Each structure stands twice: as structure tokens, then as C-alpha cells.
JSON list of C-alpha atoms and ligand atoms in Angstrom, two decimals:
[
{"chain": "F", "resi": 667, "resn": "MET", "atom": "CA", "xyz": [-6.19, 3.01, 11.18]},
{"chain": "F", "resi": 668, "resn": "GLY", "atom": "CA", "xyz": [-7.60, 1.19, 8.14]},
{"chain": "F", "resi": 669, "resn": "GLY", "atom": "CA", "xyz": [-5.44, 1.60, 4.99]},
{"chain": "F", "resi": 670, "resn": "GLY", "atom": "CA", "xyz": [-6.53, 1.63, 1.40]},
{"chain": "F", "resi": 671, "resn": "ARG", "atom": "CA", "xyz": [-6.06, -0.98, -1.25]},
{"chain": "F", "resi": 672, "resn": "VAL", "atom": "CA", "xyz": [-2.69, -2.71, -1.00]},
{"chain": "F", "resi": 673, "resn": "LYS", "atom": "CA", "xyz": [-1.00, -4.75, -3.69]},
{"chain": "F", "resi": 674, "resn": "PHE", "atom": "CA", "xyz": [1.13, -7.60, -2.54]},
{"chain": "F", "resi": 675, "resn": "THR", "atom": "CA", "xyz": [3.78, -8.68, -4.96]},
{"chain": "F", "resi": 676, "resn": "VAL", "atom": "CA", "xyz": [5.43, -11.96, -3.79]},
{"chain": "F", "resi": 677, "resn": "LEU", "atom": "CA", "xyz": [8.69, -13.27, -5.22]},
{"chain": "F", "resi": 678, "resn": "THR", "atom": "CA", "xyz": [8.89, -16.93, -4.52]},
{"chain": "F", "resi": 679, "resn": "LEU", "atom": "CA", "xyz": [10.24, -20.17, -5.70]},
{"chain": "F", "resi": 680, "resn": "PHE", "atom": "CA", "xyz": [6.91, -21.96, -4.64]},
{"chain": "F", "resi": 681, "resn": "PRO", "atom": "CA", "xyz": [4.16, -19.73, -5.95]},
{"chain": "F", "resi": 682, "resn": "ASP", "atom": "CA", "xyz": [1.58, -22.46, -5.45]},
{"chain": "F", "resi": 683, "resn": "ILE", "atom": "CA", "xyz": [1.94, -22.17, -1.72]},
{"chain": "F", "resi": 684, "resn": "VAL", "atom": "CA", "xyz": [1.16, -18.45, -1.79]},
{"chain": "F", "resi": 685, "resn": "GLU", "atom": "CA", "xyz": [-1.49, -18.77, -4.54]},
{"chain": "F", "resi": 686, "resn": "ALA", "atom": "CA", "xyz": [-3.42, -21.21, -2.29]},
{"chain": "F", "resi": 687, "resn": "PHE", "atom": "CA", "xyz": [-3.66, -18.54, 0.37]},
{"chain": "F", "resi": 688, "resn": "PHE", "atom": "CA", "xyz": [-4.90, -15.80, -1.93]},
{"chain": "F", "resi": 689, "resn": "THR", "atom": "CA", "xyz": [-7.47, -18.05, -3.66]},
{"chain": "F", "resi": 690, "resn": "SER", "atom": "CA", "xyz": [-8.97, -19.39, -0.45]},
{"chain": "F", "resi": 691, "resn": "SER", "atom": "CA", "xyz": [-12.20, -18.24, 1.12]},
{"chain": "F", "resi": 692, "resn": "ILE", "atom": "CA", "xyz": [-11.91, -14.78, 2.86]},
{"chain": "F", "resi": 693, "resn": "MET", "atom": "CA", "xyz": [-8.82, -13.72, 0.97]},
{"chain": "F", "resi": 694, "resn": "ALA", "atom": "CA", "xyz": [-10.39, -14.57, -2.40]},
{"chain": "F", "resi": 695, "resn": "LYS", "atom": "CA", "xyz": [-13.37, -12.43, -1.44]},
{"chain": "F", "resi": 696, "resn": "ALA", "atom": "CA", "xyz": [-11.15, -9.50, -0.59]},
{"chain": "F", "resi": 697, "resn": "VAL", "atom": "CA", "xyz": [-9.43, -9.95, -3.93]},
{"chain": "F", "resi": 698, "resn": "GLU", "atom": "CA", "xyz": [-12.76, -10.24, -5.74]},
{"chain": "F", "resi": 699, "resn": "ARG", "atom": "CA", "xyz": [-14.04, -7.07, -4.07]},
{"chain": "F", "resi": 700, "resn": "GLY", "atom": "CA", "xyz": [-10.96, -5.26, -5.14]},
{"chain": "F", "resi": 701, "resn": "LEU", "atom": "CA", "xyz": [-9.89, -4.60, -1.64]},
{"chain": "F", "resi": 702, "resn": "ILE", "atom": "CA", "xyz": [-6.44, -6.00, -2.21]},
{"chain": "F", "resi": 703, "resn": "GLU", "atom": "CA", "xyz": [-4.48, -7.20, -5.15]},
{"chain": "F", "resi": 704, "resn": "TYR", "atom": "CA", "xyz": [-1.61, -9.67, -5.61]},
{"chain": "F", "resi": 705, "resn": "GLU", "atom": "CA", "xyz": [1.01, -10.68, -8.08]},
{"chain": "F", "resi": 706, "resn": "LEU", "atom": "CA", "xyz": [3.24, -13.73, -7.83]},
{"chain": "F", "resi": 707, "resn": "ILE", "atom": "CA", "xyz": [6.61, -13.87, -9.38]},
{"chain": "F", "resi": 708, "resn": "ASN", "atom": "CA", "xyz": [8.35, -17.16, -9.75]},
{"chain": "F", "resi": 709, "resn": "ILE", "atom": "CA", "xyz": [12.03, -16.51, -9.08]},
{"chain": "F", "resi": 710, "resn": "ARG", "atom": "CA", "xyz": [13.00, -19.53, -11.12]},
{"chain": "F", "resi": 711, "resn": "ASP", "atom": "CA", "xyz": [11.64, -17.84, -14.23]},
{"chain": "F", "resi": 712, "resn": "PHE", "atom": "CA", "xyz": [14.54, -15.41, -13.94]},
{"chain": "F", "resi": 713, "resn": "ALA", "atom": "CA", "xyz": [17.19, -18.00, -13.58]},
{"chain": "F", "resi": 714, "resn": "GLN", "atom": "CA", "xyz": [19.91, -17.50, -16.04]},
{"chain": "F", "resi": 715, "resn": "ASP", "atom": "CA", "xyz": [21.27, -20.95, -16.96]},
{"chain": "F", "resi": 716, "resn": "LYS", "atom": "CA", "xyz": [19.71, -23.82, -18.62]},
{"chain": "F", "resi": 717, "resn": "HIS", "atom": "CA", "xyz": [19.21, -25.81, -15.39]},
{"chain": "F", "resi": 718, "resn": "ARG", "atom": "CA", "xyz": [17.30, -22.84, -13.94]},
{"chain": "F", "resi": 719, "resn": "THR", "atom": "CA", "xyz": [19.65, -22.71, -10.91]},
{"chain": "F", "resi": 720, "resn": "CYS", "atom": "CA", "xyz": [18.57, -20.37, -8.13]},
{"chain": "F", "resi": 721, "resn": "ASP", "atom": "CA", "xyz": [20.90, -21.29, -5.36]},
{"chain": "F", "resi": 722, "resn": "ASP", "atom": "CA", "xyz": [24.61, -21.93, -4.69]},
{"chain": "F", "resi": 723, "resn": "SER", "atom": "CA", "xyz": [26.99, -22.85, -1.97]},
{"chain": "F", "resi": 724, "resn": "PRO", "atom": "CA", "xyz": [28.25, -19.95, 0.27]},
{"chain": "F", "resi": 725, "resn": "TYR", "atom": "CA", "xyz": [31.59, -18.20, -0.12]},
{"chain": "F", "resi": 726, "resn": "GLY", "atom": "CA", "xyz": [33.67, -18.90, 3.02]},
{"chain": "F", "resi": 727, "resn": "GLY", "atom": "CA", "xyz": [32.14, -22.25, 3.43]},
{"chain": "F", "resi": 728, "resn": "GLY", "atom": "CA", "xyz": [29.52, -23.46, 5.85]},
{"chain": "F", "resi": 729, "resn": "ALA", "atom": "CA", "xyz": [26.21, -25.37, 5.64]},
{"chain": "F", "resi": 730, "resn": "GLY", "atom": "CA", "xyz": [23.36, -24.99, 3.28]},
{"chain": "F", "resi": 731, "resn": "MET", "atom": "CA", "xyz": [22.78, -23.01, 0.13]},
{"chain": "F", "resi": 732, "resn": "VAL", "atom": "CA", "xyz": [22.31, -19.38, -0.59]},
{"chain": "F", "resi": 733, "resn": "LEU", "atom": "CA", "xyz": [19.74, -17.89, -3.00]},
{"chain": "F", "resi": 734, "resn": "LYS", "atom": "CA", "xyz": [21.68, -16.44, -5.82]},
{"chain": "F", "resi": 735, "resn": "ALA", "atom": "CA", "xyz": [21.71, -12.69, -6.50]},
{"chain": "F", "resi": 736, "resn": "GLU", "atom": "CA", "xyz": [21.14, -12.76, -10.32]},
{"chain": "F", "resi": 737, "resn": "PRO", "atom": "CA", "xyz": [17.76, -14.36, -10.57]},
{"chain": "F", "resi": 738, "resn": "LEU", "atom": "CA", "xyz": [16.49, -12.42, -7.57]},
{"chain": "F", "resi": 739, "resn": "ALA", "atom": "CA", "xyz": [17.70, -9.07, -8.99]},
{"chain": "F", "resi": 740, "resn": "ALA", "atom": "CA", "xyz": [16.16, -9.81, -12.34]},
{"chain": "F", "resi": 741, "resn": "ALA", "atom": "CA", "xyz": [12.84, -10.75, -10.61]},
{"chain": "F", "resi": 742, "resn": "LEU", "atom": "CA", "xyz": [12.91, -7.61, -8.52]},
{"chain": "F", "resi": 743, "resn": "ASP", "atom": "CA", "xyz": [13.78, -5.48, -11.59]},
{"chain": "F", "resi": 744, "resn": "SER", "atom": "CA", "xyz": [10.70, -6.96, -13.37]},
{"chain": "F", "resi": 745, "resn": "VAL", "atom": "CA", "xyz": [8.49, -5.42, -10.78]},
{"chain": "F", "resi": 746, "resn": "GLY", "atom": "CA", "xyz": [10.31, -2.15, -10.36]},
{"chain": "F", "resi": 747, "resn": "GLY", "atom": "CA", "xyz": [11.67, -3.20, -7.02]},
{"chain": "F", "resi": 748, "resn": "LEU", "atom": "CA", "xyz": [14.17, -0.25, -6.73]},
{"chain": "F", "resi": 749, "resn": "ASP", "atom": "CA", "xyz": [11.26, 2.09, -6.46]},
{"chain": "F", "resi": 750, "resn": "LYS", "atom": "CA", "xyz": [9.05, 0.09, -4.18]},
{"chain": "F", "resi": 751, "resn": "LYS", "atom": "CA", "xyz": [8.85, -0.98, -0.50]},
{"chain": "F", "resi": 752, "resn": "VAL", "atom": "CA", "xyz": [10.78, -4.23, -0.50]},
{"chain": "F", "resi": 753, "resn": "VAL", "atom": "CA", "xyz": [10.36, -6.44, 2.59]},
{"chain": "F", "resi": 754, "resn": "PHE", "atom": "CA", "xyz": [12.42, -9.49, 3.34]},
{"chain": "F", "resi": 755, "resn": "PRO", "atom": "CA", "xyz": [11.09, -11.74, 6.16]},
{"chain": "F", "resi": 756, "resn": "THR", "atom": "CA", "xyz": [14.01, -13.35, 7.89]},
{"chain": "F", "resi": 757, "resn": "PRO", "atom": "CA", "xyz": [14.95, -14.58, 11.39]},
{"chain": "F", "resi": 758, "resn": "SER", "atom": "CA", "xyz": [17.75, -12.00, 11.33]},
{"chain": "F", "resi": 759, "resn": "GLY", "atom": "CA", "xyz": [15.34, -9.07, 10.90]},
{"chain": "F", "resi": 760, "resn": "VAL", "atom": "CA", "xyz": [13.84, -6.60, 13.38]},
{"chain": "F", "resi": 761, "resn": "PRO", "atom": "CA", "xyz": [10.77, -7.83, 15.13]},
{"chain": "F", "resi": 762, "resn": "TYR", "atom": "CA", "xyz": [7.51, -7.46, 13.14]},
{"chain": "F", "resi": 763, "resn": "THR", "atom": "CA", "xyz": [4.73, -5.77, 15.17]},
{"chain": "F", "resi": 764, "resn": "GLN", "atom": "CA", "xyz": [1.20, -4.59, 14.71]},
{"chain": "F", "resi": 765, "resn": "LYS", "atom": "CA", "xyz": [2.51, -1.05, 14.36]},
{"chain": "F", "resi": 766, "resn": "LYS", "atom": "CA", "xyz": [4.56, -2.15, 11.29]},
{"chain": "F", "resi": 767, "resn": "ALA", "atom": "CA", "xyz": [1.45, -3.84, 9.90]},
{"chain": "F", "resi": 768, "resn": "GLU", "atom": "CA", "xyz": [-0.48, -0.48, 10.20]},
{"chain": "F", "resi": 769, "resn": "GLU", "atom": "CA", "xyz": [2.38, 1.25, 8.48]},
{"chain": "F", "resi": 770, "resn": "TYR", "atom": "CA", "xyz": [2.26, -1.28, 5.59]},
{"chain": "F", "resi": 771, "resn": "ALA", "atom": "CA", "xyz": [-1.56, -1.04, 5.32]},
{"chain": "F", "resi": 772, "resn": "GLU", "atom": "CA", "xyz": [-1.14, 2.53, 4.23]},
{"chain": "F", "resi": 773, "resn": "LEU", "atom": "CA", "xyz": [1.22, 1.70, 1.24]},
{"chain": "F", "resi": 774, "resn": "ASP", "atom": "CA", "xyz": [0.10, 1.16, -2.32]},
{"chain": "F", "resi": 775, "resn": "GLU", "atom": "CA", "xyz": [2.30, -1.95, -2.72]},
{"chain": "F", "resi": 776, "resn": "ILE", "atom": "CA", "xyz": [4.64, -4.15, -0.81]},
{"chain": "F", "resi": 777, "resn": "VAL", "atom": "CA", "xyz": [7.21, -6.39, -2.51]},
{"chain": "F", "resi": 778, "resn": "LEU", "atom": "CA", "xyz": [7.90, -9.48, -0.43]},
{"chain": "F", "resi": 779, "resn": "ILE", "atom": "CA", "xyz": [10.92, -11.72, -1.02]},
{"chain": "F", "resi": 780, "resn": "CYS", "atom": "CA", "xyz": [10.48, -15.40, 0.18]},
{"chain": "F", "resi": 781, "resn": "GLY", "atom": "CA", "xyz": [13.77, -16.77, 1.24]},
{"chain": "F", "resi": 782, "resn": "ARG", "atom": "CA", "xyz": [14.79, -20.42, 1.34]},
{"chain": "F", "resi": 783, "resn": "TYR", "atom": "CA", "xyz": [17.84, -22.33, 2.26]},
{"chain": "F", "resi": 784, "resn": "GLU", "atom": "CA", "xyz": [20.35, -20.53, 4.43]},
{"chain": "F", "resi": 785, "resn": "GLY", "atom": "CA", "xyz": [19.34, -17.12, 3.19]},
{"chain": "F", "resi": 786, "resn": "ILE", "atom": "CA", "xyz": [19.74, -14.79, 0.18]},
{"chain": "F", "resi": 787, "resn": "ASP", "atom": "CA", "xyz": [22.85, -13.10, -1.22]},
{"chain": "F", "resi": 788, "resn": "GLN", "atom": "CA", "xyz": [23.64, -10.11, 1.03]},
{"chain": "F", "resi": 789, "resn": "ARG", "atom": "CA", "xyz": [23.94, -7.80, -2.09]},
{"chain": "F", "resi": 790, "resn": "ILE", "atom": "CA", "xyz": [20.21, -8.15, -2.65]},
{"chain": "F", "resi": 791, "resn": "ILE", "atom": "CA", "xyz": [19.62, -6.86, 0.78]},
{"chain": "F", "resi": 792, "resn": "ASP", "atom": "CA", "xyz": [22.10, -4.07, 0.16]},
{"chain": "F", "resi": 793, "resn": "LEU", "atom": "CA", "xyz": [20.62, -3.09, -3.07]},
{"chain": "F", "resi": 794, "resn": "TYR", "atom": "CA", "xyz": [16.90, -3.62, -2.85]},
{"chain": "F", "resi": 795, "resn": "VAL", "atom": "CA", "xyz": [15.61, -4.49, 0.64]},
{"chain": "F", "resi": 796, "resn": "ASP", "atom": "CA", "xyz": [14.05, -1.63, 2.75]},
{"chain": "F", "resi": 797, "resn": "ASP", "atom": "CA", "xyz": [12.95, -3.81, 5.71]},
{"chain": "F", "resi": 798, "resn": "GLU", "atom": "CA", "xyz": [14.24, -7.06, 7.13]},
{"chain": "F", "resi": 799, "resn": "VAL", "atom": "CA", "xyz": [11.55, -8.33, 9.50]},
{"chain": "F", "resi": 800, "resn": "THR", "atom": "CA", "xyz": [11.30, -11.38, 11.79]},
{"chain": "F", "resi": 801, "resn": "ILE", "atom": "CA", "xyz": [7.99, -12.86, 12.83]},
{"chain": "F", "resi": 802, "resn": "GLY", "atom": "CA", "xyz": [9.46, -14.53, 15.97]},
{"chain": "F", "resi": 803, "resn": "ASP", "atom": "CA", "xyz": [12.46, -16.05, 17.62]},
{"chain": "F", "resi": 804, "resn": "TYR", "atom": "CA", "xyz": [12.34, -19.35, 15.82]},
{"chain": "F", "resi": 805, "resn": "VAL", "atom": "CA", "xyz": [13.50, -20.38, 12.42]},
{"chain": "F", "resi": 806, "resn": "LEU", "atom": "CA", "xyz": [11.14, -21.50, 9.68]},
{"chain": "F", "resi": 807, "resn": "SER", "atom": "CA", "xyz": [12.37, -23.29, 6.54]},
{"chain": "F", "resi": 808, "resn": "SER", "atom": "CA", "xyz": [9.99, -21.36, 4.32]},
{"chain": "F", "resi": 809, "resn": "GLY", "atom": "CA", "xyz": [9.92, -17.63, 3.71]},
{"chain": "F", "resi": 810, "resn": "GLU", "atom": "CA", "xyz": [6.52, -18.22, 2.13]},
{"chain": "F", "resi": 811, "resn": "VAL", "atom": "CA", "xyz": [5.04, -18.91, 5.59]},
{"chain": "F", "resi": 812, "resn": "SER", "atom": "CA", "xyz": [6.46, -15.71, 7.07]},
{"chain": "F", "resi": 813, "resn": "SER", "atom": "CA", "xyz": [5.42, -13.64, 4.05]},
{"chain": "F", "resi": 814, "resn": "LEU", "atom": "CA", "xyz": [1.90, -15.00, 4.47]},
{"chain": "F", "resi": 815, "resn": "VAL", "atom": "CA", "xyz": [1.91, -13.99, 8.05]},
{"chain": "F", "resi": 816, "resn": "LEU", "atom": "CA", "xyz": [2.76, -10.44, 7.04]},
{"chain": "F", "resi": 817, "resn": "ILE", "atom": "CA", "xyz": [0.16, -10.43, 4.20]},
{"chain": "F", "resi": 818, "resn": "ASP", "atom": "CA", "xyz": [-2.52, -11.62, 6.57]},
{"chain": "F", "resi": 819, "resn": "SER", "atom": "CA", "xyz": [-1.76, -8.96, 9.21]},
{"chain": "F", "resi": 820, "resn": "VAL", "atom": "CA", "xyz": [-1.72, -6.20, 6.63]},
{"chain": "F", "resi": 821, "resn": "TYR", "atom": "CA", "xyz": [-4.80, -7.11, 4.46]},
{"chain": "F", "resi": 822, "resn": "ARG", "atom": "CA", "xyz": [-7.15, -7.37, 7.32]},
{"chain": "F", "resi": 823, "resn": "LEU", "atom": "CA", "xyz": [-6.28, -3.64, 8.07]},
{"chain": "F", "resi": 824, "resn": "CYS", "atom": "CA", "xyz": [-7.42, -2.59, 4.68]},
{"chain": "F", "resi": 825, "resn": "SER", "atom": "CA", "xyz": [-10.71, -0.83, 4.71]},
{"chain": "F", "resi": 826, "resn": "GLY", "atom": "CA", "xyz": [-13.67, -2.97, 4.12]},
{"chain": "F", "resi": 827, "resn": "VAL", "atom": "CA", "xyz": [-12.05, -6.26, 5.17]},
{"chain": "F", "resi": 828, "resn": "ILE", "atom": "CA", "xyz": [-13.31, -6.35, 8.82]},
{"chain": "F", "resi": 829, "resn": "THR", "atom": "CA", "xyz": [-15.24, -3.83, 10.76]},
{"chain": "F", "resi": 830, "resn": "GLN", "atom": "CA", "xyz": [-13.61, -0.74, 12.25]},
{"chain": "F", "resi": 831, "resn": "GLU", "atom": "CA", "xyz": [-15.11, -1.69, 15.61]},
{"chain": "F", "resi": 832, "resn": "SER", "atom": "CA", "xyz": [-13.29, -5.14, 15.67]},
{"chain": "F", "resi": 833, "resn": "LEU", "atom": "CA", "xyz": [-9.95, -3.42, 14.71]},
{"chain": "F", "resi": 834, "resn": "GLU", "atom": "CA", "xyz": [-10.38, -0.92, 17.49]},
{"chain": "F", "resi": 835, "resn": "GLU", "atom": "CA", "xyz": [-11.11, -3.56, 20.13]},
{"chain": "F", "resi": 836, "resn": "GLU", "atom": "CA", "xyz": [-8.50, -6.06, 19.40]},
{"chain": "F", "resi": 837, "resn": "SER", "atom": "CA", "xyz": [-5.33, -7.21, 21.12]},
{"chain": "F", "resi": 838, "resn": "PHE", "atom": "CA", "xyz": [-2.38, -4.71, 21.22]},
{"chain": "F", "resi": 839, "resn": "GLN", "atom": "CA", "xyz": [-4.71, -1.69, 21.43]},
{"chain": "F", "resi": 840, "resn": "ASP", "atom": "CA", "xyz": [-3.16, 0.15, 24.29]},
{"chain": "F", "resi": 841, "resn": "ASN", "atom": "CA", "xyz": [-0.51, -2.60, 24.55]},
{"chain": "F", "resi": 842, "resn": "LEU", "atom": "CA", "xyz": [-3.07, -4.89, 26.28]},
{"chain": "F", "resi": 843, "resn": "LEU", "atom": "CA", "xyz": [-4.23, -8.36, 25.20]},
{"chain": "F", "resi": 844, "resn": "GLU", "atom": "CA", "xyz": [-7.86, -9.06, 24.51]},
{"chain": "F", "resi": 845, "resn": "TYR", "atom": "CA", "xyz": [-10.54, -9.93, 27.10]},
{"chain": "F", "resi": 846, "resn": "PRO", "atom": "CA", "xyz": [-12.13, -13.34, 27.04]},
{"chain": "F", "resi": 847, "resn": "HIS", "atom": "CA", "xyz": [-14.95, -13.95, 24.66]},
{"chain": "F", "resi": 848, "resn": "TYR", "atom": "CA", "xyz": [-18.05, -16.13, 25.14]},
{"chain": "F", "resi": 849, "resn": "THR", "atom": "CA", "xyz": [-21.04, -17.13, 23.09]},
{"chain": "F", "resi": 850, "resn": "ARG", "atom": "CA", "xyz": [-23.91, -19.56, 23.63]},
{"chain": "F", "resi": 851, "resn": "PRO", "atom": "CA", "xyz": [-24.49, -21.86, 25.42]},
{"chain": "F", "resi": 852, "resn": "GLU", "atom": "CA", "xyz": [-24.68, -20.15, 28.76]},
{"chain": "F", "resi": 853, "resn": "VAL", "atom": "CA", "xyz": [-23.13, -23.26, 30.47]},
{"chain": "F", "resi": 854, "resn": "PHE", "atom": "CA", "xyz": [-20.65, -25.52, 28.83]},
{"chain": "F", "resi": 855, "resn": "ARG", "atom": "CA", "xyz": [-19.30, -28.57, 30.66]},
{"chain": "F", "resi": 856, "resn": "GLY", "atom": "CA", "xyz": [-20.22, -26.95, 33.98]},
{"chain": "F", "resi": 857, "resn": "LEU", "atom": "CA", "xyz": [-18.50, -23.59, 32.99]},
{"chain": "F", "resi": 858, "resn": "ALA", "atom": "CA", "xyz": [-20.95, -20.68, 33.05]},
{"chain": "F", "resi": 859, "resn": "VAL", "atom": "CA", "xyz": [-20.59, -17.45, 31.12]},
{"chain": "F", "resi": 860, "resn": "PRO", "atom": "CA", "xyz": [-19.59, -14.72, 33.72]},
{"chain": "F", "resi": 861, "resn": "GLU", "atom": "CA", "xyz": [-22.73, -13.22, 35.25]},
{"chain": "F", "resi": 862, "resn": "ILE", "atom": "CA", "xyz": [-21.70, -9.70, 34.38]},
{"chain": "F", "resi": 863, "resn": "LEU", "atom": "CA", "xyz": [-21.75, -10.35, 30.57]},
{"chain": "F", "resi": 864, "resn": "ARG", "atom": "CA", "xyz": [-25.31, -11.49, 30.80]},
{"chain": "F", "resi": 865, "resn": "GLY", "atom": "CA", "xyz": [-26.53, -8.36, 32.68]},
{"chain": "F", "resi": 866, "resn": "GLY", "atom": "CA", "xyz": [-26.56, -5.81, 30.02]},
{"chain": "F", "resi": 867, "resn": "HIS", "atom": "CA", "xyz": [-24.97, -3.18, 32.08]},
{"chain": "F", "resi": 868, "resn": "HIS", "atom": "CA", "xyz": [-22.60, -1.69, 29.58]},
{"chain": "F", "resi": 869, "resn": "ALA", "atom": "CA", "xyz": [-20.30, 0.33, 31.89]},
{"chain": "F", "resi": 870, "resn": "LYS", "atom": "CA", "xyz": [-19.81, -2.66, 34.15]},
{"chain": "F", "resi": 871, "resn": "ILE", "atom": "CA", "xyz": [-19.10, -4.88, 31.17]},
{"chain": "F", "resi": 872, "resn": "GLU", "atom": "CA", "xyz": [-16.45, -2.33, 30.00]},
{"chain": "F", "resi": 873, "resn": "GLU", "atom": "CA", "xyz": [-14.84, -2.31, 33.43]},
{"chain": "F", "resi": 874, "resn": "TRP", "atom": "CA", "xyz": [-14.78, -6.06, 33.72]},
{"chain": "F", "resi": 875, "resn": "ARG", "atom": "CA", "xyz": [-13.31, -6.47, 30.25]},
{"chain": "F", "resi": 876, "resn": "HIS", "atom": "CA", "xyz": [-10.60, -3.86, 31.09]},
{"chain": "F", "resi": 877, "resn": "GLU", "atom": "CA", "xyz": [-9.70, -5.76, 34.24]},
{"chain": "F", "resi": 878, "resn": "LYS", "atom": "CA", "xyz": [-9.43, -9.02, 32.31]},
{"chain": "F", "resi": 879, "resn": "ARG", "atom": "CA", "xyz": [-7.23, -7.50, 29.75]},
{"chain": "F", "resi": 880, "resn": "ILE", "atom": "CA", "xyz": [-4.94, -6.36, 32.48]},
{"chain": "F", "resi": 881, "resn": "GLU", "atom": "CA", "xyz": [-4.98, -9.76, 34.20]},
{"chain": "F", "resi": 882, "resn": "LYS", "atom": "CA", "xyz": [-4.23, -11.57, 30.92]},
{"chain": "F", "resi": 883, "resn": "THR", "atom": "CA", "xyz": [-1.45, -9.21, 29.92]},
{"chain": "F", "resi": 884, "resn": "LYS", "atom": "CA", "xyz": [0.37, -9.57, 33.30]},
{"chain": "F", "resi": 885, "resn": "LYS", "atom": "CA", "xyz": [-0.05, -13.43, 33.09]},
{"chain": "F", "resi": 886, "resn": "ASN", "atom": "CA", "xyz": [0.89, -13.97, 29.39]},
{"chain": "F", "resi": 887, "resn": "ARG", "atom": "CA", "xyz": [2.98, -10.93, 28.48]},
{"chain": "F", "resi": 888, "resn": "PRO", "atom": "CA", "xyz": [4.80, -9.52, 31.41]},
{"chain": "F", "resi": 889, "resn": "ASP", "atom": "CA", "xyz": [7.06, -7.75, 28.97]},
{"chain": "F", "resi": 890, "resn": "LEU", "atom": "CA", "xyz": [4.11, -5.79, 27.51]},
{"chain": "F", "resi": 891, "resn": "TRP", "atom": "CA", "xyz": [2.82, -5.02, 30.98]},
{"chain": "F", "resi": 892, "resn": "ASP", "atom": "CA", "xyz": [6.27, -3.60, 32.05]},
{"chain": "F", "resi": 893, "resn": "LEU", "atom": "CA", "xyz": [6.21, -1.56, 28.81]},
{"chain": "F", "resi": 894, "resn": "ASN", "atom": "CA", "xyz": [2.79, -0.13, 29.70]},
{"chain": "F", "resi": 895, "resn": "LYS", "atom": "CA", "xyz": [4.03, 0.77, 33.25]},
{"chain": "F", "resi": 896, "resn": "SER", "atom": "CA", "xyz": [7.17, 2.58, 31.91]},
{"chain": "F", "resi": 897, "resn": "ILE", "atom": "CA", "xyz": [5.01, 4.46, 29.29]},
{"chain": "F", "resi": 898, "resn": "GLU", "atom": "CA", "xyz": [2.70, 5.49, 32.14]},
{"chain": "F", "resi": 899, "resn": "LYS", "atom": "CA", "xyz": [5.62, 6.74, 34.23]},
{"chain": "F", "resi": 900, "resn": "SER", "atom": "CA", "xyz": [7.02, 8.81, 31.41]},
{"chain": "F", "resi": 901, "resn": "GLY", "atom": "CA", "xyz": [3.59, 10.51, 31.04]},
{"chain": "F", "resi": 902, "resn": "GLY", "atom": "CA", "xyz": [2.01, 8.47, 28.24]},
{"chain": "F", "resi": 903, "resn": "TYR", "atom": "CA", "xyz": [2.73, 8.23, 24.59]},
{"chain": "R", "resi": 2366, "resn": "ADE", "atom": "N1", "xyz": [12.05, -17.04, 7.71]},
{"chain": "R", "resi": 2366, "resn": "ADE", "atom": "C1", "xyz": [12.49, -18.08, 8.42]},
{"chain": "R", "resi": 2366, "resn": "ADE", "atom": "N2", "xyz": [12.27, -17.91, 9.74]},
{"chain": "R", "resi": 2366, "resn": "ADE", "atom": "C2", "xyz": [11.68, -16.64, 9.86]},
{"chain": "R", "resi": 2366, "resn": "ADE", "atom": "C3", "xyz": [11.37, -15.88, 10.91]},
{"chain": "R", "resi": 2366, "resn": "ADE", "atom": "N3", "xyz": [11.44, -16.25, 12.20]},
{"chain": "R", "resi": 2366, "resn": "ADE", "atom": "N4", "xyz": [10.79, -14.69, 10.60]},
{"chain": "R", "resi": 2366, "resn": "ADE", "atom": "C4", "xyz": [10.66, -14.23, 9.42]},
{"chain": "R", "resi": 2366, "resn": "ADE", "atom": "N5", "xyz": [11.02, -14.82, 8.27]},
{"chain": "R", "resi": 2366, "resn": "ADE", "atom": "C5", "xyz": [11.60, -16.12, 8.55]}
]
């Protein structure tokens, strides 16, 4: 775990939304330290008519507008999209997971297409897109938001962003959710920090945390828990 330096190239109609993320606090530090790189491409700069049109109504009828192929193709060509990993976040994609984030963190560059409206012309997907991914079973109006979710999950895996220890301890390690965390004060609104965490007995703390992870996974993610059981049955990974 812990990839190298990744470049995020983002194709968007709203570069200011994405720019705000890269220039804010922790992200800005990672950019400054050279841990990540980014390039924003305004799709509208590649529109081919005087009104700079980027969308049109769908063939076959139906609601909404579709992002046109020509500006998107020209924008993708400008960044060498045919030779790079092109990812399109969309509610019609395959589920995005931590495993995928780890895979992306090993790449030199990811090109993200931010969709809008009803979607993008299918021929862009056919010609350029390697991965269509969804961040969950709900529909966002903004592909920028889902691209930022992907970027956030990948950049934190790049070496130097956060400690190896935190990466190893976090949720989804072993398909279990995280144990509960506490910090001072010892008692807050009548709720005390569990005794065991104050004792300094490391083996016992580890055991307690493991039990809590199991408890939480069973309660909040029975699907993950069932997956663990079936992996165990088949003799592990
Ligand atoms: N764009 C709009 N909704 C999305 C979703 N659920 N996942 C990824 N991209 C999206």
C-alpha cells in the first residue's frame, strides 16, 4: 500500500469547483510538497461553435441533455487520453471500492471526466473510457462531486500524505469497519471512555478493538460481515 505521486487530470465544465478542492488546506499542502499534481481542463474551451455549446438533446427522445462527443473528444485528445487511464464516474458504473483506490494510487496519472446533465455521448465511453465507476446507489447532479470523492480516496494513499500506521489501521482492512475512537476528556456528558483503553494493556486493547470492529460490522454492514464469513469458509483470500 502507499502509491507514488499521482497526477489527476480533470475534465470539467466547472473547473472552479475542482480548483477549490485542490487549493484548500491539506490538499494544497500535498500539491506544494509535490506528493500529487493536478491539471484542470475546461471542456467548454474545446466547444466547436461560437456559442461554445457542450450539450444537446438525446437521439431517440427523452428527458435532459447529453454532453456532446466533439468537445469531450478534443479535450481528451489535448491530454493524450487514448494512452492514459480514463475514469468516468457515473451512477451506471461498477461500484467504486477501497481496492480500486489502491489500484489508482499506483498509477502515474488518472484522467477524470466530470459528467453533467443526463450523461455523456456513449461514443466517448466506447473510445476513451477505461473505467465507469459509481460511488453509491444514488444520483448526483454533479460529476465534479463524485470525481472529488475518487481524488480524495486516492491522494491520501500516496506516500507521505498520511502515516502508514493510519492506513493500515483503517476501515476496510480485513473487510471490517473501524473500532470506536476516544480522546480527552475522560468523561463527557456522563459517558466515560471504556476502562480498558485507559489501562495501557496493549494486548487487551487490541482484543477489545477487534471485538468492537466485528460488532460494528455486523450492525452497520451485514453484507460485509457475510462476505467475511464466506471468505473464511473458502479458506481465506
Ligand atoms: N455522478 C452522478 N451520480 C453519480 C454516482 N452515484 N456515482 C458516480 N458518479 C455520479
